[in-house]
Short mmCIF file of C-alpha atoms and ligand atoms in Angstrom, two decimals:
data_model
loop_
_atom_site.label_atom_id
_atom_site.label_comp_id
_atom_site.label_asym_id
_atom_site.label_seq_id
_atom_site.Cartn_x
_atom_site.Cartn_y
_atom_site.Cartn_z
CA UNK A 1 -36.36 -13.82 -47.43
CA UNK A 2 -36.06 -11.10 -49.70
CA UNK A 3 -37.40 -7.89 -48.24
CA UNK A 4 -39.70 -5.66 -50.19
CA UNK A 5 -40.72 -1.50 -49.35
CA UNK A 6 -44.11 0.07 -50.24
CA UNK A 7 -42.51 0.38 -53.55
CA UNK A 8 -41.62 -2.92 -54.10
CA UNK A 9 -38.07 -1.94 -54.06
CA UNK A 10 -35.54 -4.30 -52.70
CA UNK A 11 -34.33 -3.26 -49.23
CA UNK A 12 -30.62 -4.24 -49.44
CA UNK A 13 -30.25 -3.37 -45.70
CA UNK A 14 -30.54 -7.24 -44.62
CA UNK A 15 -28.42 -8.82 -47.42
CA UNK A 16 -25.55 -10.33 -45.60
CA UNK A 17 -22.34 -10.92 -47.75
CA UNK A 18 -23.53 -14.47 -49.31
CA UNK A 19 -27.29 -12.83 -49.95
CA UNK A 20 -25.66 -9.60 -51.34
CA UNK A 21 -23.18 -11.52 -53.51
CA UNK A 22 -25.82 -13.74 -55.20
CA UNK A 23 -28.03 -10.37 -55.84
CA UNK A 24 -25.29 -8.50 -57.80
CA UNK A 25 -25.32 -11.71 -59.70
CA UNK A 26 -28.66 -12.03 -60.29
CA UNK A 27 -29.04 -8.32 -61.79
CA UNK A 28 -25.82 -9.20 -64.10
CA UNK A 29 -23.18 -7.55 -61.80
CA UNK A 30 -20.31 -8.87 -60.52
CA UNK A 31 -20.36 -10.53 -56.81
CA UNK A 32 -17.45 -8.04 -55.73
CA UNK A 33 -20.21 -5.49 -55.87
CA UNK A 34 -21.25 -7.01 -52.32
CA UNK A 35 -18.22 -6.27 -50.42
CA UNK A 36 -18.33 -2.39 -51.63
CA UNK A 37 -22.20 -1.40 -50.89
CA UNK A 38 -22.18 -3.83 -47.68
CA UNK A 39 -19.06 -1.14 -46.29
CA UNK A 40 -21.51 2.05 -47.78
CA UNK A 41 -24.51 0.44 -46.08
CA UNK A 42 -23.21 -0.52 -42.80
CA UNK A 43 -19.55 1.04 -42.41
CA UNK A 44 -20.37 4.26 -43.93
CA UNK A 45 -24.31 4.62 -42.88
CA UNK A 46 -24.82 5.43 -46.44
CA UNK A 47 -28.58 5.29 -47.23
CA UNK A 48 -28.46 7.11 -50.92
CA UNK A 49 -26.95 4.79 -53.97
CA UNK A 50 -26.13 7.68 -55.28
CA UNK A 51 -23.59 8.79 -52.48
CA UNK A 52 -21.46 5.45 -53.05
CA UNK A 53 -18.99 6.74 -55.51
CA UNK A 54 -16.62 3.31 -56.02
CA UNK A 55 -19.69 1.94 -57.72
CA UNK A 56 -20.20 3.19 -61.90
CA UNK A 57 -22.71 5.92 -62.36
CA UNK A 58 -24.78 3.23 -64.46
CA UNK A 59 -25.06 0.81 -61.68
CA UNK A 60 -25.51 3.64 -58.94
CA UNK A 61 -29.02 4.81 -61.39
CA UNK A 62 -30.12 1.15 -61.36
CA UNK A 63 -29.51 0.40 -57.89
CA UNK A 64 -31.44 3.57 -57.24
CA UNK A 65 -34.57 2.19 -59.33
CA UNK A 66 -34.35 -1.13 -58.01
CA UNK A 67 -33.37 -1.54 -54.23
CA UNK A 68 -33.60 0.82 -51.37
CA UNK A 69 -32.00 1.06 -47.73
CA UNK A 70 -34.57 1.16 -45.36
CA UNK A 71 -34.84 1.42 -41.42
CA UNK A 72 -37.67 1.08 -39.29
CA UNK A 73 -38.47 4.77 -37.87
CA UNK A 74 -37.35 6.14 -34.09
CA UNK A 75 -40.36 6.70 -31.46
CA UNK A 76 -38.65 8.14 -29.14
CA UNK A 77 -35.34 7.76 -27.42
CA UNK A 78 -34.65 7.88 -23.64
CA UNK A 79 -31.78 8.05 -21.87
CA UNK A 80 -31.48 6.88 -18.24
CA UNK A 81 -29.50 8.07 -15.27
CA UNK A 82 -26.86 5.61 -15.33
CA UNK A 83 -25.62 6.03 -19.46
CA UNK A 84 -28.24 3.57 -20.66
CA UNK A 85 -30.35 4.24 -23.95
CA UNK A 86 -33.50 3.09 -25.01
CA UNK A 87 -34.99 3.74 -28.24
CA UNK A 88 -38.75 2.59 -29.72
CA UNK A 89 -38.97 1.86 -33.27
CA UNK A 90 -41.73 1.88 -35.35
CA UNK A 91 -41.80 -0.64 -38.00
CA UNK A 92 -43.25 -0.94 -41.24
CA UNK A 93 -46.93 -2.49 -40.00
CA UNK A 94 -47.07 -0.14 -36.86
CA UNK A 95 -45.66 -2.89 -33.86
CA UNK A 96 -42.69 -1.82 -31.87
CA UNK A 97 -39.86 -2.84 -30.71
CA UNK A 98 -37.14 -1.86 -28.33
CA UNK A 99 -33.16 -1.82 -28.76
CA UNK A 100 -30.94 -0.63 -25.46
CA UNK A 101 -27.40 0.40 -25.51
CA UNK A 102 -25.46 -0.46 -22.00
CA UNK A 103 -22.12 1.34 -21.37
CA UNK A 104 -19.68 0.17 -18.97
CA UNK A 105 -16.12 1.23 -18.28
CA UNK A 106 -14.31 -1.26 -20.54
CA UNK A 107 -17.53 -2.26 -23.34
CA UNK A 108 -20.62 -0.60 -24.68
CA UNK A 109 -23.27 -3.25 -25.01
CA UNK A 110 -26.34 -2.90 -27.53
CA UNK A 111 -29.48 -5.12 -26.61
CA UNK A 112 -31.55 -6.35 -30.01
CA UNK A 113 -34.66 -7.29 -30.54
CA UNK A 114 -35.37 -10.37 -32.29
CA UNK A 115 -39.33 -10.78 -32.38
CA UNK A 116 -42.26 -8.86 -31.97
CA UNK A 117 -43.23 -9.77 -28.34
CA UNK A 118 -42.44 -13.44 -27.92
CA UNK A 119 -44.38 -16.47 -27.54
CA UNK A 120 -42.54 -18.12 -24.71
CA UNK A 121 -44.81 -16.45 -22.03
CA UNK A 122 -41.70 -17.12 -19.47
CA UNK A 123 -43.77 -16.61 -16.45
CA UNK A 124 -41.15 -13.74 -14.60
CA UNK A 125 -40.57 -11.77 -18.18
CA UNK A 126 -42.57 -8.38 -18.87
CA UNK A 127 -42.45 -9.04 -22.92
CA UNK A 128 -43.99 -12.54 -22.87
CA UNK A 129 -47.01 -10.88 -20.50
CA UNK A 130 -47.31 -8.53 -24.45
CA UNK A 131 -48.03 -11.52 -26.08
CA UNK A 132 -46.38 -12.26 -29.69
CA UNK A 133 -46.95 -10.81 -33.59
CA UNK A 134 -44.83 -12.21 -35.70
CA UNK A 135 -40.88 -12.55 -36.67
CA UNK A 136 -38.37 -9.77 -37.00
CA UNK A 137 -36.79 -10.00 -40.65
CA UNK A 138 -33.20 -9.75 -41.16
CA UNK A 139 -32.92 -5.51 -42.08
CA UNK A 140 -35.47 -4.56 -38.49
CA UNK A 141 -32.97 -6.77 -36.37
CA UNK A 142 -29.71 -5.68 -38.01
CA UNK A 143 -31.40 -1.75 -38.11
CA UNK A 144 -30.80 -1.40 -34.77
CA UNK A 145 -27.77 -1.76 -34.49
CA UNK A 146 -27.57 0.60 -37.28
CA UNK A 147 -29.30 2.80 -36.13
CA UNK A 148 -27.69 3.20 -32.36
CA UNK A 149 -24.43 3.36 -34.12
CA UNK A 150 -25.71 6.25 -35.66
CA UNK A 151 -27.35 7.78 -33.02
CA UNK A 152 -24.57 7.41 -30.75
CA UNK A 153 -21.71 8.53 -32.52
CA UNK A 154 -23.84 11.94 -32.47
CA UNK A 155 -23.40 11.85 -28.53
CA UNK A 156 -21.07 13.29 -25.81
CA UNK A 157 -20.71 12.70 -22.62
CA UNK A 158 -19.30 11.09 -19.61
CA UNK A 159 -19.50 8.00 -21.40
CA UNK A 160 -17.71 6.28 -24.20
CA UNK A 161 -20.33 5.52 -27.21
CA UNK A 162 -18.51 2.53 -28.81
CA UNK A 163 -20.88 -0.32 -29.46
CA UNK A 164 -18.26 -3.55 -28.63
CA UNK A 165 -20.49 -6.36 -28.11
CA UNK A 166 -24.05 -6.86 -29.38
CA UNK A 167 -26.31 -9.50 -27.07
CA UNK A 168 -29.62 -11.34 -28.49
CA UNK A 169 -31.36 -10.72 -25.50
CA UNK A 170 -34.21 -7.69 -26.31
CA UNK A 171 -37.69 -8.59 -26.95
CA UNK A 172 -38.19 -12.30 -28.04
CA UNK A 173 -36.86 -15.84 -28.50
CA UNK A 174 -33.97 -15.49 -31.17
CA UNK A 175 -33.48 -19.15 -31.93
CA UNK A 176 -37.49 -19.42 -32.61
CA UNK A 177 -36.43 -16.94 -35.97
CA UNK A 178 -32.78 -18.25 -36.83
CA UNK A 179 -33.55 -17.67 -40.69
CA UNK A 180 -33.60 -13.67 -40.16
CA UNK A 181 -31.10 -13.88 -36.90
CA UNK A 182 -28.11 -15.94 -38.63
CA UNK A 183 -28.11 -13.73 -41.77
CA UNK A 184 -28.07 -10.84 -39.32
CA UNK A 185 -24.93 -12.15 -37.48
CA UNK A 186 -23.12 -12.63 -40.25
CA UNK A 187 -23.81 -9.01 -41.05
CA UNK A 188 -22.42 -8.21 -37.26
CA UNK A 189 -19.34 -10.41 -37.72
CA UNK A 190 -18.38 -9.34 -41.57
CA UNK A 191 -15.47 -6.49 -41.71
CA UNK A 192 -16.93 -4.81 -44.26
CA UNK A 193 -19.75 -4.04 -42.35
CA UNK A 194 -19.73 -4.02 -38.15
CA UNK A 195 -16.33 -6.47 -37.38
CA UNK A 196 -18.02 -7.36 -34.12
CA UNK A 197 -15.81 -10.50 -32.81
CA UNK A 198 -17.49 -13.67 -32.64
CA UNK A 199 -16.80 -13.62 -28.39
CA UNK A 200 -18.79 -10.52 -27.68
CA UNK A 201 -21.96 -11.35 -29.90
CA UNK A 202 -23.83 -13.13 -27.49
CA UNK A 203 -27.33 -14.88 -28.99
CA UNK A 204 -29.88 -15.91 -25.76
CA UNK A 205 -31.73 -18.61 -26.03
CA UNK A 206 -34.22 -20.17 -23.22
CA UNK A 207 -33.37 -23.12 -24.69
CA UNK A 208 -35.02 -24.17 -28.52
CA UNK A 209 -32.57 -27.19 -28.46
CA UNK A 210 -32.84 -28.11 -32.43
CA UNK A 211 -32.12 -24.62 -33.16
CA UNK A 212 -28.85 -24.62 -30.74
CA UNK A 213 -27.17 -27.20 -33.12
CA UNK A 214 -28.63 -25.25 -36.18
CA UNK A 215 -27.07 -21.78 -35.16
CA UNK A 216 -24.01 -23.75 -34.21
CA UNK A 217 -23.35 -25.19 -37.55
CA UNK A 218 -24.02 -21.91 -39.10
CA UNK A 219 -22.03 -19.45 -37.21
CA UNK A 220 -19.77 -19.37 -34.36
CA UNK A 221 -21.09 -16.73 -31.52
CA UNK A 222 -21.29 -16.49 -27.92
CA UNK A 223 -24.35 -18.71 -26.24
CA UNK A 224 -26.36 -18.02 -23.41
CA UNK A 225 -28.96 -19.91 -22.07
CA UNK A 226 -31.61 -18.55 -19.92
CA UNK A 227 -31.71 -21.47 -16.95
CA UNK A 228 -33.37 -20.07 -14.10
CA UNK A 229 -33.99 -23.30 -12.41
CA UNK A 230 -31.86 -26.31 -11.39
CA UNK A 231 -35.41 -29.32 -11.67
CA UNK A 232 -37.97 -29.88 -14.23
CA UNK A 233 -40.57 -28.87 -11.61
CA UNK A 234 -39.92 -25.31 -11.26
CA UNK A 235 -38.80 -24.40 -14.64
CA UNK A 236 -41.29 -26.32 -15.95
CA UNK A 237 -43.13 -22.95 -13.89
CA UNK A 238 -41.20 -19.94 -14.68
CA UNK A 239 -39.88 -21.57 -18.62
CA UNK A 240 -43.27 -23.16 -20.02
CA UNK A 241 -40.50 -24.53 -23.10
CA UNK A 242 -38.70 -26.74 -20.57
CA UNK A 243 -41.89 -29.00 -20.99
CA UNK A 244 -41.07 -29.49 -24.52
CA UNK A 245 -37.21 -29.59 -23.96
CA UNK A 246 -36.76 -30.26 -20.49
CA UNK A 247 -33.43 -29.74 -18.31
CA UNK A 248 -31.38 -33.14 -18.46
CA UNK A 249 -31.43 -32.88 -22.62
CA UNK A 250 -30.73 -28.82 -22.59
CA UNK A 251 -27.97 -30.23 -20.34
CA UNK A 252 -26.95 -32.57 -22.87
CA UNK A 253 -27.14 -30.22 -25.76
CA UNK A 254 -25.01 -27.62 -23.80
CA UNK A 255 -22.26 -30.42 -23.16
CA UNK A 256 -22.06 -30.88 -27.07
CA UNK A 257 -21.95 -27.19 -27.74
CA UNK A 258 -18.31 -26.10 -27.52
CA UNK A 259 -17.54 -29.50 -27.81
CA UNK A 260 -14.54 -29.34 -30.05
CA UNK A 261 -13.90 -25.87 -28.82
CA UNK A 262 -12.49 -26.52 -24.69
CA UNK A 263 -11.53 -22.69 -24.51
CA UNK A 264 -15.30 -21.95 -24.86
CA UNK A 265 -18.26 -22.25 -22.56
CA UNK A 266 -21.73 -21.14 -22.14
CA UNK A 267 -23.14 -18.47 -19.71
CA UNK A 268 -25.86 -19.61 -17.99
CA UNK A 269 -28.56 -16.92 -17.13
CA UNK A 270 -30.32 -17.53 -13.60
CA UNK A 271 -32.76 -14.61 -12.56
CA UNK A 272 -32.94 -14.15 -8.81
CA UNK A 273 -36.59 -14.64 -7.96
CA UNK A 274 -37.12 -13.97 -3.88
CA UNK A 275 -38.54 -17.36 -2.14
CA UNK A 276 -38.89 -18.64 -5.86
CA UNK A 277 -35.45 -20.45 -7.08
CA UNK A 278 -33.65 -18.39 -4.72
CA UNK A 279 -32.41 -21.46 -1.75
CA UNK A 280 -28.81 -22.61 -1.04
CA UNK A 281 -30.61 -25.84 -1.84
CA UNK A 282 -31.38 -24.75 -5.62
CA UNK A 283 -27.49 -23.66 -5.41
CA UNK A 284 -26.46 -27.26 -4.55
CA UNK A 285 -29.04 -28.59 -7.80
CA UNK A 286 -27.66 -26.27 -10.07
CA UNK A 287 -24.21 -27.14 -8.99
CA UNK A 288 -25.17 -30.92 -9.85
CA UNK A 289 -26.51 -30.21 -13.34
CA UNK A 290 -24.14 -27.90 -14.32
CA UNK A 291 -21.12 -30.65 -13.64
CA UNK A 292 -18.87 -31.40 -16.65
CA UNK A 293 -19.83 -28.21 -18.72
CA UNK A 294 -17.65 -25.55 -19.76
CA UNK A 295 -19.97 -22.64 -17.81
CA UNK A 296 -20.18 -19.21 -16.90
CA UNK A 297 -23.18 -18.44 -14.50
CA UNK A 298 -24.61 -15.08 -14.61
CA UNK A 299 -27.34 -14.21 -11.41
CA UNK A 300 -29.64 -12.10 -12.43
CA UNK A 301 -31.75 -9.44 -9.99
CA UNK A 302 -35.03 -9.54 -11.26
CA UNK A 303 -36.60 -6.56 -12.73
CA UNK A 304 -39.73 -5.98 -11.13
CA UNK A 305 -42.66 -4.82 -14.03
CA UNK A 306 -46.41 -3.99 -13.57
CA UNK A 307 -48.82 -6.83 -12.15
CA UNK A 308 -46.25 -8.99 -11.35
CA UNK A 309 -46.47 -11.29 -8.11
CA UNK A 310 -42.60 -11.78 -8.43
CA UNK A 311 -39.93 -9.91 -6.24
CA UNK A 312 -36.03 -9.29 -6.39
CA UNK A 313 -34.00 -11.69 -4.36
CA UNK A 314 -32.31 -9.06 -1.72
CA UNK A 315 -28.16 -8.79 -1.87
CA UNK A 316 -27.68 -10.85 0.76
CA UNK A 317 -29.44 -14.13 -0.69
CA UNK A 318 -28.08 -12.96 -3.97
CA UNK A 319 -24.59 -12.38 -2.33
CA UNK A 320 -24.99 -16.32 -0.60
CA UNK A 321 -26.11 -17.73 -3.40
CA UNK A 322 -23.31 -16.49 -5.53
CA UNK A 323 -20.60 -18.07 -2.41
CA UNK A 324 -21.80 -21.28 -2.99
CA UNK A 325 -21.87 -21.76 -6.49
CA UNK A 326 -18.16 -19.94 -6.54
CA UNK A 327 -17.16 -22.51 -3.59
CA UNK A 328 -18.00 -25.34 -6.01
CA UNK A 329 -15.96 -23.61 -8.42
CA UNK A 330 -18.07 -22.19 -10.95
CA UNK A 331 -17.65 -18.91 -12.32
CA UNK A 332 -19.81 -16.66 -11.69
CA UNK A 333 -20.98 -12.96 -11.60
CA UNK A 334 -24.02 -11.14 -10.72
CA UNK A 335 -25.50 -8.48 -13.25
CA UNK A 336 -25.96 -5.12 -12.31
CA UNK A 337 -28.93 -3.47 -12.70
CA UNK A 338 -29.12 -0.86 -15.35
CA UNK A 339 -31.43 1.31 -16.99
CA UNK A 340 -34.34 0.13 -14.91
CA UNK A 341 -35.80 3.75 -14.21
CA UNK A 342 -36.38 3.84 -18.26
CA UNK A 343 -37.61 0.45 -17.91
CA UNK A 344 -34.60 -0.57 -20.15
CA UNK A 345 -33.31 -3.57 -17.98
CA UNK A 346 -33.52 -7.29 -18.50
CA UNK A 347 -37.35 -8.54 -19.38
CA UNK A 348 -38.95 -5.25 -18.94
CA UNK A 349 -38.78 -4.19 -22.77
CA UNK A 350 -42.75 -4.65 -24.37
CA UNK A 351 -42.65 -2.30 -27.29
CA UNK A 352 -45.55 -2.01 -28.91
CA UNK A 353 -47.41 -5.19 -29.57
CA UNK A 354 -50.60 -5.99 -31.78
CA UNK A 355 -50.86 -9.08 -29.81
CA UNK A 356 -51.76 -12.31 -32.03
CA UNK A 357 -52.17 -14.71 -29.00
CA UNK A 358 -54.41 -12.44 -26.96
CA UNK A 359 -51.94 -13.19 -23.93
CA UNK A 360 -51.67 -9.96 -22.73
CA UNK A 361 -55.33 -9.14 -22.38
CA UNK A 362 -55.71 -12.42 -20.37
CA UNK A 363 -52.90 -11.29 -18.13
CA UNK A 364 -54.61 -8.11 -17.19
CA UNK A 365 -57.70 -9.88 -16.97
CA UNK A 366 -56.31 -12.38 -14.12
CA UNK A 367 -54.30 -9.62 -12.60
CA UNK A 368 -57.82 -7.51 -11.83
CA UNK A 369 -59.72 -10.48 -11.18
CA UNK A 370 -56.70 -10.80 -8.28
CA UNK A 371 -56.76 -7.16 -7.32
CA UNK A 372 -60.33 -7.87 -6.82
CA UNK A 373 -60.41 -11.09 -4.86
CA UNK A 374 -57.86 -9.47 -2.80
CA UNK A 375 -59.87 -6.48 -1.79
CA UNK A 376 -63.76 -8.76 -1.16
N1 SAH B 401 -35.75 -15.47 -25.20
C1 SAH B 401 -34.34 -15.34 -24.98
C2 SAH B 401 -33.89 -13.92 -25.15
C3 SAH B 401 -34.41 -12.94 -24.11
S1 SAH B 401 -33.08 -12.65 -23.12
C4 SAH B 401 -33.98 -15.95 -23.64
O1 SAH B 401 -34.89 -16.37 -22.92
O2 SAH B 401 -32.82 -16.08 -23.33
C5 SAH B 401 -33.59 -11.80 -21.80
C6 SAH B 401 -32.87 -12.25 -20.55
O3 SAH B 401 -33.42 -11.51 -19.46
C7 SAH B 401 -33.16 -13.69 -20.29
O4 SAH B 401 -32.17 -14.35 -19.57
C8 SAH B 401 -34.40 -13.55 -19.46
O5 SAH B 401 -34.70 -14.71 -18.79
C9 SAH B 401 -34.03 -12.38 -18.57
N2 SAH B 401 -35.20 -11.75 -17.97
C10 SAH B 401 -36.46 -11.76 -18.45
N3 SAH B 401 -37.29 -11.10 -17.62
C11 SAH B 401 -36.54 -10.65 -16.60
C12 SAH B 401 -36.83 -9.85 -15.47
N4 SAH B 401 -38.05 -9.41 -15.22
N5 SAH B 401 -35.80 -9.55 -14.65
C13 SAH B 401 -34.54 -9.98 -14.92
N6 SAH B 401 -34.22 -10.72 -15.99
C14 SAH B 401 -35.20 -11.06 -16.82
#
């Protein structure tokens, strides 16, 4: 895991506490070291050894010589009408990826990235239609959150900058790279670096079950799983992975989650796909397989993105849809929409992709072969 630059220095920007400790050792310092450069690196923003003056002028030199602190670079950033930002950063080997910071009245939100594209190809998600490169490593998903907090404690406005929660659900399938994401939420969680609480960092998942009992045993952050249907049949549709782990064992794995944990409970994601999944009869199914776990359920407008053939559920179905599944007494809440006229809002972030899987130029290829049997 350990991250080299051009110059084959060692980026220290991904080392959580454990990683940093067992460096310091390594190079004949003592683990302490870890506590006071993770709090320069991450508290402070420091990117300069020398500017980290608890740490001997000796050890600041060979730090300098050895190990850098390194960020991928910021594209461009856009803001959006409603408070939302969206910035594009440029990694290393020339993909991109996109982080998006959400304020509301009581939070500020910041949406990471955890691959480059994703492989998933959920069928009603813009960055699956990219296609997929490769794996985030632990300093480009923990960088953006660096780098917004950065960027937004430079800001004014109507709006308060704070980043309060951090949610797993940018570009990619987190719990398909949990060796880069865990050492990256320890880095969230630790005090000496972010002190995010372990309630408002939320890690999505459309649901990798071996990995859910991995990231379980290995840290202790919010879970959401991306549902979107209540039967095999139509997620097998919209979430191609429910034919490798289909509902009634996600189910099962949900159950055991927060199992010794009763004040906990899952959010359930369910996009709101018009004539798709959309029926007071899906509300009744989802009502069934949801009985007997601790859940939140969280309805989701869809986000409309180029070529699709899907459409937004309109308020009132939304609105009906929500009744019932409150009726049966499930919590739930429907997302707002934000950012969408920067194309910052759920599923429409696509970066820059060098597409391994050659997905996306198939999906423009059947979207014009379409456009063309629609117009003969
Ligand atoms: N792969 C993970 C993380 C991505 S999270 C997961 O599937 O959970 C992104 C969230 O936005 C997921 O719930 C996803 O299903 C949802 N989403 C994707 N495309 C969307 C769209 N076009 N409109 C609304 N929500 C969408």
């Amino acid at each position: 895991m350990t991250e080299t630059s051009p110059m084959q220095k060692t980026n220290l920007l991904g080392f959580d506490k454990k990683t940093l400790q067992d460096y310091f050792v390594r190079i004949g310092e003592k683990p302490y070291r870890a506590d006071q450069v993770l709090k320069w690196i991450h508290f402070n923003g420091m990117q300069d050894f020398a500017d980290m003056t608890n740490l001997s002028k000796a050890l600041r030199q060979k730090l300098s010589d050895m190990a850098d602190i390194t960020t991928p670079q910021v594209i461009y950033e856009k803001a959006a009408a409603d408070g939302t930002y969206k910035w594009l950063l440029r990694l290393n080997d020339g993909n991109c990826i996109e982080t998006v910071f959400i304020p509301e009245k009581t939070r500020g939100t910041l949406c990471i990235s955890s691959q480059v594209g994703c492989i998933l190809n959920c069928d009603f998600c813009s960055t699956g239609k990219q296609g997929f490169n490769r794996n985030l490593n632990t300093a480009e998903i923990i960088s953006q959150l660096w780098i917004a907090v950065r960027k937004l404690s430079k800001m004014n406005g109507l709006h308060d900058h704070t980043i309060t929660n951090v949610v797993m659900m940018g570009m990619g399938e987190p719990l398909l790279n949990l060796d880069n994401v865990i050492p990256a939420l320890h880095i969230m969680l630790d005090d000496f670096a972010y002190g995010l609480s372990k309630r408002r960092v939320t890690v999505s998942t459309a649901g990798v079950i071996p990995a859910m009992q991995q990231l379980r045993a290995a840290t202790d952050v919010a879970l959401a799983v991306s549902l979107h249907a209540p039967n095999d049949e139509l997620r097998n549709k919209i979430v191609p992975l429910n034919k490798k782990y289909p509902l009634k064992e996600l189910m099962t794995a949900c159950r055991d989650y927060f199992k010794n944990d009763t004040r906990r409970s899952i959010t359930m994601e369910y996009v709101m796909l018009a004539g798709v999944n959309d029926a007071p009869k899906h509300a009744k199914e989802l009502i069934k397989i949801l009985e007997g776990i601790k859940v939140k359920v969280n309805l989701i407008p869809f986000n409309p993105f180029p070529h699709t053939e899907y459409q937004r559920s309109d308020a009132s179905t939304i609105h009906h849809f929500c009744d019932i599944l409150m009726k049966a007494g499930l919590n739930t809440t429907v997302r707002r929409t934000r950012g969408d006229d920067i194309d910052a809002a759920c599923g429409q972030l696509v970066g820059q992709v060098k597409d391994r899987t050659r997905r996306h130029e198939r999906y423009l290829q059947s979207t014009k072969k379409k456009v063309v049997g629609e117009n003969a």
